[in-house]
């Protein structure tokens, strides 16, 4: 029996990555495909302690319904943390979401009418593309280089795009490219957004995982008109299983997110919010992040060094100063989806880059994740990948 | 600065109930307004134990990302529980959601195009009305009596409603009316839905909280064509703070819900799912529900008895055989919103019934919750409410 679905359902596809992850769940596969944090670093012992404490102190409250906005002490701590990237806000600018993915879905719901155009980096985050597509938009991809979006190209696109609705960017260790925007580009993006009266969605799941150099100010730091909406998450700096993220915006804009959250799931888990709040009180999250960074930096170095040694000439890849991914450009005639099929035969996996371009093309690219694989297997995996590439040259 | 929002944002309003709950958070207020379970019954000690156990046994896994569909052992247990209401399904028919509210939002997203019509009971659940409104639908309210929707009226409405998209009902201890559908009406609803090829959304958060009599089979029990989508939750039978619900549907239909969940928030909390699964393994949830029912039954009896003694003549109210609410009809000239203002002066609160009618009217009604207030305060609160009603007669 065929039910009569909404038109938008024609636009919604399964995330290629999540479908892929299911296929390669065998332990023998060396996977550079997911965007998973390293589970061996999760604060399991601390979680045991803080869960016991929050249940002992206020058991009835932490298991009860809470407000849609989120637990105020946690919102306050997040507001304070925003100062690290030059954003001065109070808890009234913070909504707790179920991961930052939920902030992306809400963004689509709040801003997009069918036929609207999302301006994004080329390539861009697949999960955002899929979330926005559900609201029947199309995409205009802006060319990027090592400093982020090329602003002249952005302006050219905006001049000819009538229904541009917002600009979506991941300025720090971008997913999938691993690149970080320069400070100058951040400033200029805000200027252009002001000129065209467009909101900027600043998606920043990885910014705190910087292995070297100084963290640049957020794009929202340069926001003079309350048009930058910052999406954050604890999935990469604490643990993803609790599903805790936040949206930071001007109160008037945030009110829309709160309204949408009310209808979407009432609120984020009360106990998860209390647990994170307790963790932030008892432990030093930044100290914990230092541990994560040390491990990921070693893995990045090892991956890039092995690629340098093993990959044939003519293959380009980015140097991420932090985050979880590097981005590989193969010679034009190599299709990464075909490469993946051959790689899986050798028990190695990655995500073909084509999925990250909403308008298609770029099939000679791939995204490699280094956070979720131990050092030995990184070396073995890259060597095997190099072999498969050589076979296809 | 005014951003340019999507058209749908004009339809989204704050839930009157949640806004109200914020206003009356003072401890001196006797509130019959919310739909909160009694927190003193929450299994706090058990939660301490199971959380410790899941973290000890598989700490890294419970804090990591999981699949969009949910944790398979938990899905299996839910599928087994569905047999209690005559629904024979496997885990492949179950998607774990962040509360059943999320199932409502997904339903809107999956089925509704702007201008579509949702067929619902009159009155209906405010949270569902708000969730659906975000997808720019309108509502056709079907008159109800003590046996549920009046099927003849439903047919009349369907004959003249061109863009009816689905039928949304809460057959057990309905929110807000407290009424339960007869078995005959359940059967006939499915027949009518078959005739008009419409999906039925069966929202059932309260069915397990039956104080007396036999639990009727679910509407989905009579589903011969895979058109009934059943939404369940552990918010009223376990605890709402974990945000755990489920959607049960034919696999083809469920696939749409899974796709939408992927874009909406990737997945429901891994650790919360593992905790509930552990609870279901170690403890007898039905035994725990018996405890809840005993307490709520006493509160219901006390509320209804006090109303019988204290309320003036001519005021009608429903007799709920379970669940959380009773529904009061005042004389037509009394406006429950005005009554509320006066009641709040006496530190008593409830939800004016008008909010539960998507097309307005019925301002002489109110919803009273008895699950979240101790016995002494139920008596005091109803007496005060009776005084205010008498003043307005």
mmCIF file of N, CA and C in Angstrom, chain A residues 113-233:
data_model
loop_
_atom_site.group_PDB
_atom_site.id
_atom_site.type_symbol
_atom_site.label_atom_id
_atom_site.label_comp_id
_atom_site.label_asym_id
_atom_site.label_seq_id
_atom_site.Cartn_x
_atom_site.Cartn_y
_atom_site.Cartn_z
ATOM 1 N N UNK A 113 11.951 28.352 2.588
ATOM 2 C CA UNK A 113 10.738 28.042 1.832
ATOM 3 C C UNK A 113 11.171 27.264 0.585
ATOM 4 N N UNK A 114 10.255 26.458 0.035
ATOM 5 C CA UNK A 114 10.617 25.726 -1.187
ATOM 6 C C UNK A 114 11.129 26.690 -2.268
ATOM 7 N N UNK A 115 12.227 26.332 -2.904
ATOM 8 C CA UNK A 115 12.789 27.187 -3.950
ATOM 9 C C UNK A 115 13.866 28.144 -3.460
ATOM 10 N N UNK A 116 14.015 28.274 -2.147
ATOM 11 C CA UNK A 116 15.079 29.129 -1.617
ATOM 12 C C UNK A 116 16.446 28.509 -1.909
ATOM 13 N N UNK A 117 17.476 29.366 -1.849
ATOM 14 C CA UNK A 117 18.828 28.901 -2.153
ATOM 15 C C UNK A 117 19.727 29.040 -0.925
ATOM 16 N N UNK A 118 20.392 27.950 -0.567
ATOM 17 C CA UNK A 118 21.390 27.976 0.500
ATOM 18 C C UNK A 118 22.752 28.208 -0.142
ATOM 19 N N UNK A 119 23.474 29.194 0.373
ATOM 20 C CA UNK A 119 24.828 29.466 -0.111
ATOM 21 C C UNK A 119 25.789 28.700 0.784
ATOM 22 N N UNK A 120 26.617 27.855 0.203
ATOM 23 C CA UNK A 120 27.517 27.056 1.044
ATOM 24 C C UNK A 120 28.897 26.952 0.408
ATOM 25 N N UNK A 121 29.826 26.468 1.217
ATOM 26 C CA UNK A 121 31.166 26.194 0.688
ATOM 27 C C UNK A 121 31.104 25.000 -0.259
ATOM 28 N N UNK A 122 32.048 24.956 -1.159
ATOM 29 C CA UNK A 122 32.164 23.817 -2.073
ATOM 30 C C UNK A 122 33.516 23.175 -1.818
ATOM 31 N N UNK A 123 33.543 22.004 -1.170
ATOM 32 C CA UNK A 123 32.476 21.128 -0.677
ATOM 33 C C UNK A 123 31.909 21.611 0.655
ATOM 34 N N UNK A 124 30.826 20.934 1.112
ATOM 35 C CA UNK A 124 30.206 21.273 2.398
ATOM 36 C C UNK A 124 29.776 20.005 3.135
ATOM 37 N N UNK A 125 29.342 20.174 4.380
ATOM 38 C CA UNK A 125 28.995 19.032 5.239
ATOM 39 C C UNK A 125 27.720 18.331 4.752
ATOM 40 N N UNK A 126 27.852 17.044 4.489
ATOM 41 C CA UNK A 126 26.761 16.236 3.969
ATOM 42 C C UNK A 126 25.519 16.248 4.856
ATOM 43 N N UNK A 127 25.720 16.199 6.166
ATOM 44 C CA UNK A 127 24.596 16.183 7.102
ATOM 45 C C UNK A 127 23.794 17.476 7.058
ATOM 46 N N UNK A 128 24.483 18.573 6.786
ATOM 47 C CA UNK A 128 23.785 19.859 6.656
ATOM 48 C C UNK A 128 23.027 19.897 5.331
ATOM 49 N N UNK A 129 23.682 19.444 4.286
ATOM 50 C CA UNK A 129 23.041 19.428 2.963
ATOM 51 C C UNK A 129 21.743 18.631 3.043
ATOM 52 N N UNK A 130 21.803 17.442 3.669
ATOM 53 C CA UNK A 130 20.608 16.606 3.776
ATOM 54 C C UNK A 130 19.532 17.253 4.651
ATOM 55 N N UNK A 131 19.955 17.867 5.753
ATOM 56 C CA UNK A 131 18.981 18.525 6.641
ATOM 57 C C UNK A 131 18.263 19.643 5.888
ATOM 58 N N UNK A 132 19.017 20.441 5.140
ATOM 59 C CA UNK A 132 18.414 21.581 4.429
ATOM 60 C C UNK A 132 17.520 21.119 3.269
ATOM 61 N N UNK A 133 17.970 20.066 2.587
ATOM 62 C CA UNK A 133 17.211 19.563 1.433
ATOM 63 C C UNK A 133 15.776 19.220 1.788
ATOM 64 N N UNK A 134 15.562 18.780 3.031
ATOM 65 C CA UNK A 134 14.209 18.415 3.464
ATOM 66 C C UNK A 134 13.268 19.615 3.370
ATOM 67 N N UNK A 135 13.830 20.822 3.306
ATOM 68 C CA UNK A 135 12.987 22.019 3.189
ATOM 69 C C UNK A 135 12.956 22.531 1.756
ATOM 70 N N UNK A 136 13.269 21.642 0.814
ATOM 71 C CA UNK A 136 13.076 21.882 -0.616
ATOM 72 C C UNK A 136 13.829 23.098 -1.150
ATOM 73 N N UNK A 137 15.065 23.242 -0.701
ATOM 74 C CA UNK A 137 15.908 24.337 -1.190
ATOM 75 C C UNK A 137 16.812 23.809 -2.297
ATOM 76 N N UNK A 138 17.503 24.727 -2.959
ATOM 77 C CA UNK A 138 18.632 24.318 -3.795
ATOM 78 C C UNK A 138 19.888 24.956 -3.216
ATOM 79 N N UNK A 139 21.036 24.653 -3.810
ATOM 80 C CA UNK A 139 22.304 25.089 -3.239
ATOM 81 C C UNK A 139 23.126 25.851 -4.272
ATOM 82 N N UNK A 140 23.780 26.912 -3.832
ATOM 83 C CA UNK A 140 24.799 27.558 -4.659
ATOM 84 C C UNK A 140 26.128 27.354 -3.945
ATOM 85 N N UNK A 141 27.033 26.645 -4.610
ATOM 86 C CA UNK A 141 28.328 26.323 -4.000
ATOM 87 C C UNK A 141 29.348 27.404 -4.336
ATOM 88 N N UNK A 142 30.010 27.930 -3.313
ATOM 89 C CA UNK A 142 31.018 28.963 -3.528
ATOM 90 C C UNK A 142 32.401 28.308 -3.500
ATOM 91 N N UNK A 143 33.216 28.560 -4.522
ATOM 92 C CA UNK A 143 34.571 27.983 -4.535
ATOM 93 C C UNK A 143 35.365 28.409 -3.297
ATOM 94 N N UNK A 144 36.194 27.511 -2.813
ATOM 95 C CA UNK A 144 37.003 27.774 -1.621
ATOM 96 C C UNK A 144 38.469 27.550 -1.930
ATOM 97 N N UNK A 145 39.330 28.169 -1.121
ATOM 98 C CA UNK A 145 40.750 27.835 -1.174
ATOM 99 C C UNK A 145 41.232 27.609 0.259
ATOM 100 N N UNK A 146 42.535 27.622 0.469
ATOM 101 C CA UNK A 146 43.051 27.307 1.805
ATOM 102 C C UNK A 146 42.660 28.340 2.869
ATOM 103 N N UNK A 147 42.153 29.492 2.466
ATOM 104 C CA UNK A 147 41.729 30.515 3.423
ATOM 105 C C UNK A 147 40.221 30.550 3.630
ATOM 106 N N UNK A 148 39.503 29.619 3.032
ATOM 107 C CA UNK A 148 38.045 29.587 3.187
ATOM 108 C C UNK A 148 37.338 29.968 1.901
ATOM 109 N N UNK A 149 36.106 30.423 2.048
ATOM 110 C CA UNK A 149 35.333 30.830 0.873
ATOM 111 C C UNK A 149 36.045 31.980 0.154
ATOM 112 N N UNK A 150 36.037 31.960 -1.159
ATOM 113 C CA UNK A 150 36.615 33.071 -1.924
ATOM 114 C C UNK A 150 35.525 34.139 -2.036
ATOM 115 N N UNK A 151 35.753 35.255 -1.369
ATOM 116 C CA UNK A 151 34.674 36.224 -1.159
ATOM 117 C C UNK A 151 34.223 36.852 -2.486
ATOM 118 N N UNK A 152 35.164 37.057 -3.413
ATOM 119 C CA UNK A 152 34.781 37.615 -4.717
ATOM 120 C C UNK A 152 33.792 36.678 -5.423
ATOM 121 N N UNK A 153 34.048 35.386 -5.302
ATOM 122 C CA UNK A 153 33.149 34.401 -5.920
ATOM 123 C C UNK A 153 31.783 34.426 -5.224
ATOM 124 N N UNK A 154 31.819 34.566 -3.907
ATOM 125 C CA UNK A 154 30.570 34.662 -3.149
ATOM 126 C C UNK A 154 29.739 35.842 -3.653
ATOM 127 N N UNK A 155 30.397 36.981 -3.829
ATOM 128 C CA UNK A 155 29.662 38.176 -4.276
ATOM 129 C C UNK A 155 29.067 37.976 -5.671
ATOM 130 N N UNK A 156 29.868 37.357 -6.528
ATOM 131 C CA UNK A 156 29.359 37.093 -7.884
ATOM 132 C C UNK A 156 28.092 36.249 -7.825
ATOM 133 N N UNK A 157 28.121 35.227 -6.973
ATOM 134 C CA UNK A 157 26.962 34.333 -6.850
ATOM 135 C C UNK A 157 25.773 35.073 -6.254
ATOM 136 N N UNK A 158 26.028 35.879 -5.226
ATOM 137 C CA UNK A 158 24.917 36.599 -4.584
ATOM 138 C C UNK A 158 24.264 37.587 -5.535
ATOM 139 N N UNK A 159 25.099 38.185 -6.394
ATOM 140 C CA UNK A 159 24.535 39.154 -7.342
ATOM 141 C C UNK A 159 23.511 38.516 -8.277
ATOM 142 N N UNK A 160 23.755 37.257 -8.623
ATOM 143 C CA UNK A 160 22.860 36.636 -9.591
ATOM 144 C C UNK A 160 21.850 35.668 -8.955
ATOM 145 N N UNK A 161 21.898 35.509 -7.618
ATOM 146 C CA UNK A 161 20.988 34.563 -6.962
ATOM 147 C C UNK A 161 19.881 35.320 -6.240
ATOM 148 N N UNK A 162 18.676 35.222 -6.801
ATOM 149 C CA UNK A 162 17.603 36.044 -6.269
ATOM 150 C C UNK A 162 17.114 35.573 -4.906
ATOM 151 N N UNK A 163 17.037 34.264 -4.749
ATOM 152 C CA UNK A 163 16.405 33.750 -3.530
ATOM 153 C C UNK A 163 17.399 33.174 -2.520
ATOM 154 N N UNK A 164 18.626 33.735 -2.501
ATOM 155 C CA UNK A 164 19.585 33.315 -1.480
ATOM 156 C C UNK A 164 18.962 33.557 -0.108
ATOM 157 N N UNK A 165 19.019 32.552 0.787
ATOM 158 C CA UNK A 165 18.304 32.715 2.058
ATOM 159 C C UNK A 165 19.245 32.790 3.253
ATOM 160 N N UNK A 166 20.331 32.029 3.220
ATOM 161 C CA UNK A 166 21.380 32.185 4.239
ATOM 162 C C UNK A 166 22.683 31.613 3.707
ATOM 163 N N UNK A 167 23.760 31.957 4.415
ATOM 164 C CA UNK A 167 25.084 31.450 4.050
ATOM 165 C C UNK A 167 25.512 30.461 5.126
ATOM 166 N N UNK A 168 25.795 29.247 4.717
ATOM 167 C CA UNK A 168 26.169 28.197 5.670
ATOM 168 C C UNK A 168 27.655 27.883 5.534
ATOM 169 N N UNK A 169 28.395 28.023 6.629
ATOM 170 C CA UNK A 169 29.843 27.764 6.574
ATOM 171 C C UNK A 169 30.326 27.012 7.814
ATOM 172 N N UNK A 170 31.433 26.292 7.626
ATOM 173 C CA UNK A 170 32.121 25.593 8.724
ATOM 174 C C UNK A 170 33.543 26.136 8.709
ATOM 175 N N UNK A 171 33.812 27.217 9.454
ATOM 176 C CA UNK A 171 35.077 27.933 9.260
ATOM 177 C C UNK A 171 36.311 27.262 9.860
ATOM 178 N N UNK A 172 36.123 26.349 10.828
ATOM 179 C CA UNK A 172 37.289 25.749 11.494
ATOM 180 C C UNK A 172 37.401 24.268 11.152
ATOM 181 N N UNK A 173 38.511 23.882 10.523
ATOM 182 C CA UNK A 173 38.765 22.475 10.184
ATOM 183 C C UNK A 173 37.533 21.895 9.520
ATOM 184 N N UNK A 174 37.199 22.516 8.441
ATOM 185 C CA UNK A 174 35.947 22.243 7.751
ATOM 186 C C UNK A 174 35.718 20.769 7.481
ATOM 187 N N UNK A 175 34.478 20.369 7.566
ATOM 188 C CA UNK A 175 34.051 19.031 7.155
ATOM 189 C C UNK A 175 33.469 19.187 5.762
ATOM 190 N N UNK A 176 34.085 18.641 4.745
ATOM 191 C CA UNK A 176 35.099 17.587 4.728
ATOM 192 C C UNK A 176 36.545 18.044 4.507
ATOM 193 N N UNK A 177 36.804 19.301 4.222
ATOM 194 C CA UNK A 177 38.120 19.639 3.651
ATOM 195 C C UNK A 177 39.242 19.769 4.682
ATOM 196 N N UNK A 178 38.886 19.945 5.966
ATOM 197 C CA UNK A 178 39.910 20.129 6.988
ATOM 198 C C UNK A 178 40.500 21.535 7.018
ATOM 199 N N UNK A 179 40.038 22.408 6.122
ATOM 200 C CA UNK A 179 40.600 23.753 6.039
ATOM 201 C C UNK A 179 39.986 24.721 7.048
ATOM 202 N N UNK A 180 40.730 25.799 7.347
ATOM 203 C CA UNK A 180 40.280 26.829 8.291
ATOM 204 C C UNK A 180 40.303 28.193 7.618
ATOM 205 N N UNK A 181 39.242 28.951 7.859
ATOM 206 C CA UNK A 181 39.154 30.285 7.277
ATOM 207 C C UNK A 181 40.145 31.249 7.925
ATOM 208 N N UNK A 182 40.715 32.155 7.135
ATOM 209 C CA UNK A 182 41.552 33.229 7.677
ATOM 210 C C UNK A 182 40.662 34.250 8.375
ATOM 211 N N UNK A 183 41.277 35.035 9.245
ATOM 212 C CA UNK A 183 40.536 36.073 9.964
ATOM 213 C C UNK A 183 39.953 37.086 8.979
ATOM 214 N N UNK A 184 40.747 37.439 7.982
ATOM 215 C CA UNK A 184 40.317 38.420 6.994
ATOM 216 C C UNK A 184 39.029 37.961 6.286
ATOM 217 N N UNK A 185 38.985 36.711 5.881
ATOM 218 C CA UNK A 185 37.801 36.179 5.196
ATOM 219 C C UNK A 185 36.577 36.210 6.121
ATOM 220 N N UNK A 186 36.808 35.943 7.413
ATOM 221 C CA UNK A 186 35.693 35.973 8.367
ATOM 222 C C UNK A 186 35.057 37.365 8.403
ATOM 223 N N UNK A 187 35.950 38.376 8.519
ATOM 224 C CA UNK A 187 35.466 39.765 8.540
ATOM 225 C C UNK A 187 34.694 40.085 7.278
ATOM 226 N N UNK A 188 35.268 39.705 6.171
ATOM 227 C CA UNK A 188 34.657 40.076 4.892
ATOM 228 C C UNK A 188 33.332 39.356 4.659
ATOM 229 N N UNK A 189 33.243 38.140 5.171
ATOM 230 C CA UNK A 189 31.975 37.417 5.028
ATOM 231 C C UNK A 189 30.848 38.188 5.723
ATOM 232 N N UNK A 190 31.149 38.691 6.920
ATOM 233 C CA UNK A 190 30.121 39.445 7.658
ATOM 234 C C UNK A 190 29.741 40.706 6.887
ATOM 235 N N UNK A 191 30.740 41.373 6.309
ATOM 236 C CA UNK A 191 30.447 42.579 5.517
ATOM 237 C C UNK A 191 29.505 42.268 4.358
ATOM 238 N N UNK A 192 29.811 41.175 3.677
ATOM 239 C CA UNK A 192 28.974 40.802 2.527
ATOM 240 C C UNK A 192 27.568 40.419 2.999
ATOM 241 N N UNK A 193 27.494 39.684 4.102
ATOM 242 C CA UNK A 193 26.177 39.288 4.623
ATOM 243 C C UNK A 193 25.372 40.523 5.025
ATOM 244 N N UNK A 194 26.044 41.511 5.597
ATOM 245 C CA UNK A 194 25.362 42.768 5.946
ATOM 246 C C UNK A 194 24.797 43.434 4.685
ATOM 247 N N UNK A 195 25.631 43.475 3.651
ATOM 248 C CA UNK A 195 25.233 44.138 2.413
ATOM 249 C C UNK A 195 23.998 43.468 1.803
ATOM 250 N N UNK A 196 23.973 42.132 1.849
ATOM 251 C CA UNK A 196 22.859 41.410 1.229
ATOM 252 C C UNK A 196 21.765 41.030 2.227
ATOM 253 N N UNK A 197 21.891 41.482 3.463
ATOM 254 C CA UNK A 197 20.940 41.172 4.541
ATOM 255 C C UNK A 197 20.652 39.673 4.654
ATOM 256 N N UNK A 198 21.723 38.894 4.769
ATOM 257 C CA UNK A 198 21.565 37.436 4.873
ATOM 258 C C UNK A 198 22.074 36.944 6.230
ATOM 259 N N UNK A 199 21.387 35.967 6.807
ATOM 260 C CA UNK A 199 21.941 35.332 8.008
ATOM 261 C C UNK A 199 23.151 34.469 7.632
ATOM 262 N N UNK A 200 24.084 34.351 8.557
ATOM 263 C CA UNK A 200 25.210 33.427 8.402
ATOM 264 C C UNK A 200 25.029 32.315 9.426
ATOM 265 N N UNK A 201 25.109 31.075 8.972
ATOM 266 C CA UNK A 201 25.091 29.942 9.896
ATOM 267 C C UNK A 201 26.523 29.479 10.056
ATOM 268 N N UNK A 202 27.070 29.681 11.265
ATOM 269 C CA UNK A 202 28.459 29.307 11.543
ATOM 270 C C UNK A 202 28.456 27.992 12.311
ATOM 271 N N UNK A 203 28.765 26.919 11.617
ATOM 272 C CA UNK A 203 28.729 25.578 12.202
ATOM 273 C C UNK A 203 30.137 25.260 12.684
ATOM 274 N N UNK A 204 30.284 25.055 13.989
ATOM 275 C CA UNK A 204 31.652 24.910 14.498
ATOM 276 C C UNK A 204 31.832 23.729 15.458
ATOM 277 N N UNK A 205 31.805 22.517 14.925
ATOM 278 C CA UNK A 205 31.947 21.360 15.820
ATOM 279 C C UNK A 205 33.397 21.039 16.195
ATOM 280 N N UNK A 206 34.349 21.573 15.429
ATOM 281 C CA UNK A 206 35.736 21.106 15.586
ATOM 282 C C UNK A 206 36.708 22.160 16.100
ATOM 283 N N UNK A 207 36.291 23.426 16.149
ATOM 284 C CA UNK A 207 37.200 24.539 16.432
ATOM 285 C C UNK A 207 38.059 24.353 17.673
ATOM 286 N N UNK A 208 37.517 23.665 18.680
ATOM 287 C CA UNK A 208 38.280 23.508 19.928
ATOM 288 C C UNK A 208 39.390 22.472 19.808
ATOM 289 N N UNK A 209 39.387 21.727 18.718
ATOM 290 C CA UNK A 209 40.399 20.678 18.543
ATOM 291 C C UNK A 209 41.540 21.172 17.657
ATOM 292 N N UNK A 210 42.179 22.258 18.093
ATOM 293 C CA UNK A 210 43.292 22.834 17.308
ATOM 294 C C UNK A 210 44.610 22.302 17.843
ATOM 295 N N UNK A 211 45.392 21.692 16.951
ATOM 296 C CA UNK A 211 46.647 21.069 17.368
ATOM 297 C C UNK A 211 47.815 22.058 17.410
ATOM 298 N N UNK A 212 47.710 23.136 16.669
ATOM 299 C CA UNK A 212 48.828 24.082 16.567
ATOM 300 C C UNK A 212 48.299 25.449 16.164
ATOM 301 N N UNK A 213 49.041 26.493 16.484
ATOM 302 C CA UNK A 213 48.625 27.852 16.123
ATOM 303 C C UNK A 213 47.523 28.354 17.030
ATOM 304 N N UNK A 214 47.111 29.585 16.777
ATOM 305 C CA UNK A 214 46.108 30.259 17.599
ATOM 306 C C UNK A 214 44.711 30.039 17.040
ATOM 307 N N UNK A 215 43.748 29.880 17.904
ATOM 308 C CA UNK A 215 42.372 29.770 17.425
ATOM 309 C C UNK A 215 41.878 31.147 16.988
ATOM 310 N N UNK A 216 41.393 31.268 15.762
ATOM 311 C CA UNK A 216 40.903 32.583 15.320
ATOM 312 C C UNK A 216 39.563 32.903 15.980
ATOM 313 N N UNK A 217 39.199 34.192 16.025
ATOM 314 C CA UNK A 217 37.882 34.534 16.552
ATOM 315 C C UNK A 217 36.790 33.920 15.667
ATOM 316 N N UNK A 218 35.647 33.654 16.283
ATOM 317 C CA UNK A 218 34.507 33.140 15.518
ATOM 318 C C UNK A 218 34.052 34.196 14.518
ATOM 319 N N UNK A 219 33.375 33.766 13.482
ATOM 320 C CA UNK A 219 32.748 34.723 12.557
ATOM 321 C C UNK A 219 31.769 35.586 13.352
ATOM 322 N N UNK A 220 31.104 34.967 14.312
ATOM 323 C CA UNK A 220 30.129 35.707 15.130
ATOM 324 C C UNK A 220 30.791 36.855 15.888
ATOM 325 N N UNK A 221 32.091 36.768 16.132
ATOM 326 C CA UNK A 221 32.810 37.861 16.785
ATOM 327 C C UNK A 221 32.687 39.155 15.970
ATOM 328 N N UNK A 222 32.617 39.024 14.665
ATOM 329 C CA UNK A 222 32.569 40.203 13.789
ATOM 330 C C UNK A 222 31.139 40.637 13.464
ATOM 331 N N UNK A 223 30.187 39.974 14.101
ATOM 332 C CA UNK A 223 28.766 40.204 13.813
ATOM 333 C C UNK A 223 28.301 41.508 14.472
ATOM 334 N N UNK A 224 27.951 42.469 13.679
ATOM 335 C CA UNK A 224 27.513 43.760 14.237
ATOM 336 C C UNK A 224 25.994 43.888 14.235
ATOM 337 N N UNK A 225 25.310 42.990 13.539
ATOM 338 C CA UNK A 225 23.866 43.173 13.364
ATOM 339 C C UNK A 225 23.043 41.964 13.809
ATOM 340 N N UNK A 226 23.647 41.068 14.560
ATOM 341 C CA UNK A 226 22.890 39.917 15.066
ATOM 342 C C UNK A 226 22.444 38.962 13.980
ATOM 343 N N UNK A 227 23.279 38.809 12.955
ATOM 344 C CA UNK A 227 22.856 37.934 11.849
ATOM 345 C C UNK A 227 23.645 36.625 11.823
ATOM 346 N N UNK A 228 24.585 36.451 12.736
ATOM 347 C CA UNK A 228 25.348 35.199 12.747
ATOM 348 C C UNK A 228 24.766 34.253 13.797
ATOM 349 N N UNK A 229 24.441 33.058 13.367
ATOM 350 C CA UNK A 229 23.906 32.017 14.244
ATOM 351 C C UNK A 229 24.987 30.961 14.371
ATOM 352 N N UNK A 230 25.459 30.777 15.591
ATOM 353 C CA UNK A 230 26.595 29.883 15.844
ATOM 354 C C UNK A 230 26.082 28.555 16.378
ATOM 355 N N UNK A 231 26.492 27.463 15.754
ATOM 356 C CA UNK A 231 26.091 26.129 16.210
ATOM 357 C C UNK A 231 27.295 25.413 16.817
ATOM 358 N N UNK A 232 27.136 24.968 18.056
ATOM 359 C CA UNK A 232 28.228 24.265 18.731
ATOM 360 C C UNK A 232 27.781 22.891 19.198
ATOM 361 N N UNK A 233 28.735 22.079 19.618
ATOM 362 C CA UNK A 233 28.409 20.717 20.071
ATOM 363 C C UNK A 233 29.454 20.225 21.057
#
